[in-house]
mmCIF file of C-alpha atoms in Angstrom:
data_model
loop_
_atom_site.group_PDB
_atom_site.id
_atom_site.type_symbol
_atom_site.label_atom_id
_atom_site.label_comp_id
_atom_site.label_asym_id
_atom_site.label_seq_id
_atom_site.Cartn_x
_atom_site.Cartn_y
_atom_site.Cartn_z
ATOM 1 C CA ALA M 29 34.143 -0.978 11.277
ATOM 2 C CA GLN M 30 30.976 -1.219 9.263
ATOM 3 C CA THR M 31 28.314 -3.297 10.960
ATOM 4 C CA VAL M 32 24.716 -4.368 10.543
ATOM 5 C CA THR M 33 22.646 -5.208 13.597
ATOM 6 C CA GLN M 34 19.369 -7.077 13.745
ATOM 7 C CA SER M 35 18.104 -6.984 17.301
ATOM 8 C CA GLN M 36 15.278 -9.514 16.949
ATOM 9 C CA PRO M 37 16.592 -13.081 16.645
ATOM 10 C CA GLU M 38 13.093 -14.528 16.288
ATOM 11 C CA MET M 39 9.525 -13.309 15.838
ATOM 12 C CA SER M 40 6.087 -14.826 15.432
ATOM 13 C CA VAL M 41 2.923 -13.224 14.087
ATOM 14 C CA GLN M 42 -0.493 -14.401 13.002
ATOM 15 C CA GLU M 43 -1.287 -14.709 9.346
ATOM 16 C CA ALA M 44 -2.657 -11.477 7.803
ATOM 17 C CA GLU M 45 -1.048 -9.298 10.468
ATOM 18 C CA THR M 46 1.598 -6.683 9.791
ATOM 19 C CA VAL M 47 5.087 -7.237 11.135
ATOM 20 C CA THR M 48 8.165 -5.020 11.266
ATOM 21 C CA LEU M 49 11.717 -6.332 11.346
ATOM 22 C CA SER M 50 14.368 -3.999 12.704
ATOM 23 C CA CYS M 51 17.819 -3.282 11.326
ATOM 24 C CA THR M 52 20.432 -0.706 12.174
ATOM 25 C CA TYR M 53 23.771 -0.163 10.519
ATOM 26 C CA ASP M 54 26.901 1.742 11.219
ATOM 27 C CA THR M 55 29.027 3.421 8.577
ATOM 28 C CA SER M 56 30.938 6.544 7.793
ATOM 29 C CA GLU M 57 30.383 6.090 4.063
ATOM 30 C CA SER M 58 28.016 8.387 2.237
ATOM 31 C CA ASN M 59 27.212 6.204 -0.747
ATOM 32 C CA TYR M 60 25.756 2.794 -0.098
ATOM 33 C CA TYR M 61 22.903 0.396 -0.676
ATOM 34 C CA LEU M 62 20.767 -1.490 1.811
ATOM 35 C CA PHE M 63 19.006 -4.780 1.221
ATOM 36 C CA TRP M 64 16.665 -7.244 2.818
ATOM 37 C CA TYR M 65 17.115 -10.864 1.842
ATOM 38 C CA LYS M 66 14.735 -13.708 2.592
ATOM 39 C CA GLN M 67 15.940 -17.243 3.210
ATOM 40 C CA PRO M 68 13.080 -19.763 3.247
ATOM 41 C CA PRO M 69 13.574 -23.384 4.366
ATOM 42 C CA SER M 70 14.902 -24.157 0.872
ATOM 43 C CA ARG M 71 17.991 -22.105 1.904
ATOM 44 C CA GLN M 72 17.914 -20.006 -1.233
ATOM 45 C CA MET M 73 18.816 -16.340 -0.665
ATOM 46 C CA ILE M 74 16.112 -14.195 -2.245
ATOM 47 C CA LEU M 75 16.265 -10.433 -2.550
ATOM 48 C CA VAL M 76 13.171 -8.867 -1.013
ATOM 49 C CA ILE M 77 13.858 -5.173 -1.385
ATOM 50 C CA ARG M 78 16.635 -2.703 -2.149
ATOM 51 C CA GLN M 79 17.184 0.898 -0.998
ATOM 52 C CA GLU M 80 19.711 3.361 -2.388
ATOM 53 C CA ALA M 81 21.035 5.585 0.381
ATOM 54 C CA TYR M 82 20.848 8.709 -1.754
ATOM 55 C CA LYS M 83 17.114 8.255 -2.298
ATOM 56 C CA GLN M 84 14.898 9.700 0.384
ATOM 57 C CA GLN M 85 11.806 7.836 -0.743
ATOM 58 C CA ASN M 86 11.268 4.515 0.988
ATOM 59 C CA ALA M 87 11.355 1.483 -1.300
ATOM 60 C CA THR M 88 8.227 -0.635 -1.720
ATOM 61 C CA GLU M 89 7.686 -4.031 -3.325
ATOM 62 C CA ASN M 90 4.076 -5.187 -3.117
ATOM 63 C CA ARG M 91 3.467 -6.151 0.534
ATOM 64 C CA PHE M 92 7.041 -5.310 1.535
ATOM 65 C CA SER M 93 8.173 -1.818 2.375
ATOM 66 C CA VAL M 94 11.023 -0.229 4.261
ATOM 67 C CA ASN M 95 11.337 2.636 6.696
ATOM 68 C CA PHE M 96 14.717 4.139 5.883
ATOM 69 C CA GLN M 97 15.933 6.667 8.441
ATOM 70 C CA LYS M 98 19.348 7.735 7.187
ATOM 71 C CA ALA M 99 20.270 10.002 10.067
ATOM 72 C CA ALA M 100 19.385 7.299 12.578
ATOM 73 C CA LYS M 101 21.021 4.621 10.385
ATOM 74 C CA SER M 102 17.896 2.526 10.609
ATOM 75 C CA PHE M 103 16.399 0.329 7.889
ATOM 76 C CA SER M 104 13.356 -1.633 9.029
ATOM 77 C CA LEU M 105 11.270 -3.975 6.887
ATOM 78 C CA LYS M 106 7.498 -3.978 7.104
ATOM 79 C CA ILE M 107 5.524 -6.943 5.826
ATOM 80 C CA SER M 108 1.834 -6.224 5.390
ATOM 81 C CA ASP M 109 -0.904 -8.852 5.230
ATOM 82 C CA SER M 110 1.609 -11.530 6.168
ATOM 83 C CA GLN M 111 1.263 -14.931 4.537
ATOM 84 C CA LEU M 112 2.395 -18.408 5.538
ATOM 85 C CA GLY M 113 4.935 -18.291 2.711
ATOM 86 C CA ASP M 114 6.639 -15.359 4.417
ATOM 87 C CA THR M 115 7.966 -17.752 7.057
ATOM 88 C CA ALA M 116 11.727 -17.527 6.637
ATOM 89 C CA MET M 117 14.966 -16.118 7.951
ATOM 90 C CA TYR M 118 15.387 -12.477 6.975
ATOM 91 C CA PHE M 119 18.783 -10.834 6.612
ATOM 92 C CA CYS M 120 19.478 -7.144 6.477
ATOM 93 C CA ALA M 121 22.587 -6.220 4.477
ATOM 94 C CA SER M 122 24.564 -3.183 3.445
ATOM 95 C CA ARG M 123 26.892 -2.607 0.523
ATOM 96 C CA TYR M 124 29.277 0.249 0.007
ATOM 97 C CA MET M 125 30.417 1.685 -3.303
ATOM 98 C CA ASN M 126 34.061 1.775 -2.387
ATOM 99 C CA ARG M 127 37.208 -0.208 -2.906
ATOM 100 C CA ASP M 128 35.986 -3.720 -2.194
ATOM 101 C CA ASP M 129 32.209 -3.595 -2.764
ATOM 102 C CA LYS M 130 31.794 -5.668 0.353
ATOM 103 C CA ILE M 131 28.342 -6.796 1.444
ATOM 104 C CA ILE M 132 27.861 -6.945 5.194
ATOM 105 C CA PHE M 133 25.059 -9.013 6.669
ATOM 106 C CA GLY M 134 23.250 -8.902 9.954
ATOM 107 C CA LYS M 135 22.763 -12.086 11.949
ATOM 108 C CA GLY M 136 19.217 -12.539 10.783
ATOM 109 C CA THR M 137 15.684 -12.592 12.168
ATOM 110 C CA ARG M 138 13.737 -15.828 12.025
ATOM 111 C CA LEU M 139 10.118 -15.004 11.251
ATOM 112 C CA HIS M 140 7.269 -17.437 11.847
ATOM 113 C CA ILE M 141 3.862 -16.737 10.332
ATOM 114 C CA LEU M 142 1.258 -18.656 12.310
ATOM 115 C CA PRO M 143 -1.987 -19.932 10.744
ATOM 116 C CA GLU G 162 18.468 -18.095 -17.287
ATOM 117 C CA ALA G 163 20.764 -15.897 -15.188
ATOM 118 C CA GLN G 164 22.096 -17.919 -12.313
ATOM 119 C CA VAL G 165 24.875 -18.841 -9.935
ATOM 120 C CA THR G 166 25.483 -22.564 -9.748
ATOM 121 C CA GLN G 167 27.203 -24.274 -6.858
ATOM 122 C CA ASN G 168 28.165 -27.908 -6.600
ATOM 123 C CA PRO G 169 27.733 -30.072 -4.698
ATOM 124 C CA ARG G 170 24.676 -29.077 -2.661
ATOM 125 C CA TYR G 171 25.493 -31.534 0.096
ATOM 126 C CA LEU G 172 28.859 -32.930 1.078
ATOM 127 C CA ILE G 173 30.001 -35.091 3.966
ATOM 128 C CA THR G 174 33.722 -35.582 4.253
ATOM 129 C CA VAL G 175 36.373 -36.612 6.741
ATOM 130 C CA THR G 176 38.898 -34.414 8.475
ATOM 131 C CA GLY G 177 41.915 -33.680 6.321
ATOM 132 C CA LYS G 178 40.534 -34.806 2.967
ATOM 133 C CA LYS G 179 40.917 -32.005 0.435
ATOM 134 C CA LEU G 180 37.750 -30.840 -1.246
ATOM 135 C CA THR G 181 36.582 -28.236 -3.731
ATOM 136 C CA VAL G 182 33.213 -26.555 -3.969
ATOM 137 C CA THR G 183 32.601 -25.160 -7.422
ATOM 138 C CA CYS G 184 30.817 -21.940 -8.282
ATOM 139 C CA SER G 185 29.924 -20.691 -11.722
ATOM 140 C CA GLN G 186 27.922 -17.673 -12.895
ATOM 141 C CA ASN G 187 26.592 -16.853 -16.367
ATOM 142 C CA MET G 188 25.971 -13.129 -15.917
ATOM 143 C CA ASN G 189 29.472 -11.871 -16.754
ATOM 144 C CA HIS G 190 29.786 -10.414 -13.265
ATOM 145 C CA GLU G 191 33.156 -9.121 -12.145
ATOM 146 C CA TYR G 192 32.574 -9.541 -8.427
ATOM 147 C CA MET G 193 32.317 -12.964 -6.823
ATOM 148 C CA SER G 194 32.497 -13.983 -3.200
ATOM 149 C CA TRP G 195 32.125 -16.866 -0.789
ATOM 150 C CA TYR G 196 30.207 -16.771 2.488
ATOM 151 C CA ARG G 197 29.654 -19.196 5.268
ATOM 152 C CA GLN G 198 26.444 -19.191 7.265
ATOM 153 C CA ASP G 199 26.376 -20.407 10.842
ATOM 154 C CA PRO G 200 23.488 -20.248 13.338
ATOM 155 C CA GLY G 201 23.467 -16.989 15.241
ATOM 156 C CA LEU G 202 26.298 -15.538 13.169
ATOM 157 C CA GLY G 203 24.617 -14.670 9.893
ATOM 158 C CA LEU G 204 26.672 -14.743 6.708
ATOM 159 C CA ARG G 205 30.372 -14.047 6.972
ATOM 160 C CA GLN G 206 32.574 -13.414 3.985
ATOM 161 C CA ILE G 207 35.422 -15.864 3.403
ATOM 162 C CA TYR G 208 37.051 -14.570 0.217
ATOM 163 C CA TYR G 209 36.097 -12.303 -2.620
ATOM 164 C CA SER G 210 37.295 -11.508 -6.116
ATOM 165 C CA MET G 211 36.951 -8.243 -7.977
ATOM 166 C CA ASN G 212 37.937 -9.786 -11.309
ATOM 167 C CA VAL G 213 40.056 -12.493 -12.938
ATOM 168 C CA GLU G 214 43.258 -13.165 -11.009
ATOM 169 C CA VAL G 215 42.230 -10.650 -8.318
ATOM 170 C CA THR G 216 41.251 -12.194 -4.989
ATOM 171 C CA ASP G 217 41.342 -11.015 -1.400
ATOM 172 C CA LYS G 218 40.546 -12.215 2.077
ATOM 173 C CA GLY G 219 37.218 -11.574 3.705
ATOM 174 C CA ASP G 220 36.467 -11.810 7.402
ATOM 175 C CA VAL G 221 37.053 -15.536 7.963
ATOM 176 C CA PRO G 222 39.640 -16.759 5.402
ATOM 177 C CA GLU G 223 41.585 -19.202 7.584
ATOM 178 C CA GLY G 224 41.542 -22.736 6.227
ATOM 179 C CA TYR G 225 40.236 -21.761 2.783
ATOM 180 C CA LYS G 226 41.707 -21.019 -0.621
ATOM 181 C CA VAL G 227 40.177 -19.616 -3.787
ATOM 182 C CA SER G 228 41.211 -18.999 -7.350
ATOM 183 C CA ARG G 229 39.798 -16.911 -10.197
ATOM 184 C CA LYS G 230 41.307 -18.089 -13.445
ATOM 185 C CA GLU G 231 38.169 -17.431 -15.452
ATOM 186 C CA LYS G 232 35.582 -14.748 -14.973
ATOM 187 C CA ARG G 233 32.692 -17.176 -14.586
ATOM 188 C CA ASN G 234 34.260 -19.584 -12.067
ATOM 189 C CA PHE G 235 35.285 -19.077 -8.456
ATOM 190 C CA PRO G 236 35.988 -22.381 -6.683
ATOM 191 C CA LEU G 237 36.403 -22.668 -2.921
ATOM 192 C CA ILE G 238 39.121 -25.060 -1.797
ATOM 193 C CA LEU G 239 39.507 -26.628 1.617
ATOM 194 C CA GLU G 240 42.982 -28.140 1.651
ATOM 195 C CA SER G 241 42.586 -29.903 5.001
ATOM 196 C CA PRO G 242 39.014 -29.602 6.250
ATOM 197 C CA SER G 243 38.337 -29.624 9.967
ATOM 198 C CA PRO G 244 35.062 -30.077 11.887
ATOM 199 C CA ASN G 245 34.848 -26.322 12.604
ATOM 200 C CA GLN G 246 34.383 -25.808 8.869
ATOM 201 C CA THR G 247 31.080 -27.642 9.007
ATOM 202 C CA SER G 248 28.725 -24.975 7.727
ATOM 203 C CA LEU G 249 26.414 -23.787 4.977
ATOM 204 C CA TYR G 250 28.361 -22.126 2.183
ATOM 205 C CA PHE G 251 27.135 -19.648 -0.388
ATOM 206 C CA CYS G 252 28.726 -18.307 -3.512
ATOM 207 C CA ALA G 253 27.518 -14.935 -4.772
ATOM 208 C CA SER G 254 28.175 -12.706 -7.768
ATOM 209 C CA SER G 255 27.347 -9.171 -8.822
ATOM 210 C CA PRO G 256 28.563 -6.378 -11.063
ATOM 211 C CA ALA G 257 31.447 -4.370 -9.621
ATOM 212 C CA GLY G 258 33.166 -1.101 -10.259
ATOM 213 C CA GLY G 259 30.848 1.137 -8.326
ATOM 214 C CA VAL G 260 27.624 -0.456 -9.509
ATOM 215 C CA ALA G 261 26.608 -1.635 -6.084
ATOM 216 C CA THR G 262 23.573 -3.717 -6.899
ATOM 217 C CA GLU G 263 22.455 -6.733 -4.969
ATOM 218 C CA ALA G 264 24.353 -10.007 -5.034
ATOM 219 C CA PHE G 265 22.989 -13.094 -6.739
ATOM 220 C CA PHE G 266 23.423 -16.233 -4.693
ATOM 221 C CA GLY G 267 23.957 -19.862 -5.482
ATOM 222 C CA GLN G 268 21.770 -22.549 -3.934
ATOM 223 C CA GLY G 269 24.149 -23.184 -1.049
ATOM 224 C CA THR G 270 26.377 -26.131 -0.121
ATOM 225 C CA ARG G 271 25.817 -27.915 3.154
ATOM 226 C CA LEU G 272 29.235 -29.213 4.229
ATOM 227 C CA THR G 273 29.750 -31.604 7.112
ATOM 228 C CA VAL G 274 33.276 -32.499 8.210
ATOM 229 C CA VAL G 275 33.492 -35.514 10.529
#
């Protein structure tokens, strides 16, 4: 079965610090996408960053970057210069280009940015 | 504006009273799905649809029904809601057919069954 595991249920860091959220996944598929979604208190699901498995280069979006280790099936999210608005639940997710296009989510990491 | 619209955003109902949560997208996406979000469990897929008149069960389909009569709409039906269906529900859509981009989510529906 394809799974996504987030081992940190909750984290807290001081504003302006760098924080890394961990994610591992398990699959036998060769073609897939990985995502990080942010869910602020408004509950809206917001895409933070996307990584295509066939690309070796790590994706970057402003202060957000990933460390994609395909062989280790690891996909961590690094937030640099953290801001109070980064306080949210973060979900790691995988999607496979196969018969059902299913998106599988981890259980989430609740991140608190402290002033 | 490209969006997925769910209604209602909040709903309190009583056990056994049928309800429908609507979902509509304006992006001409083939793929639509419903998730429920519960504390400590993340998002779990209830049902999904690859296109009109094509639906299939996700991981937690018991107690739910869906239909896909039009490409833009994918309602979630609870024929006889029970308290264990109290949850936060999300509808999502995306292109399908091997174009595995991210999903676009609705605003969520907070359902309470008493």
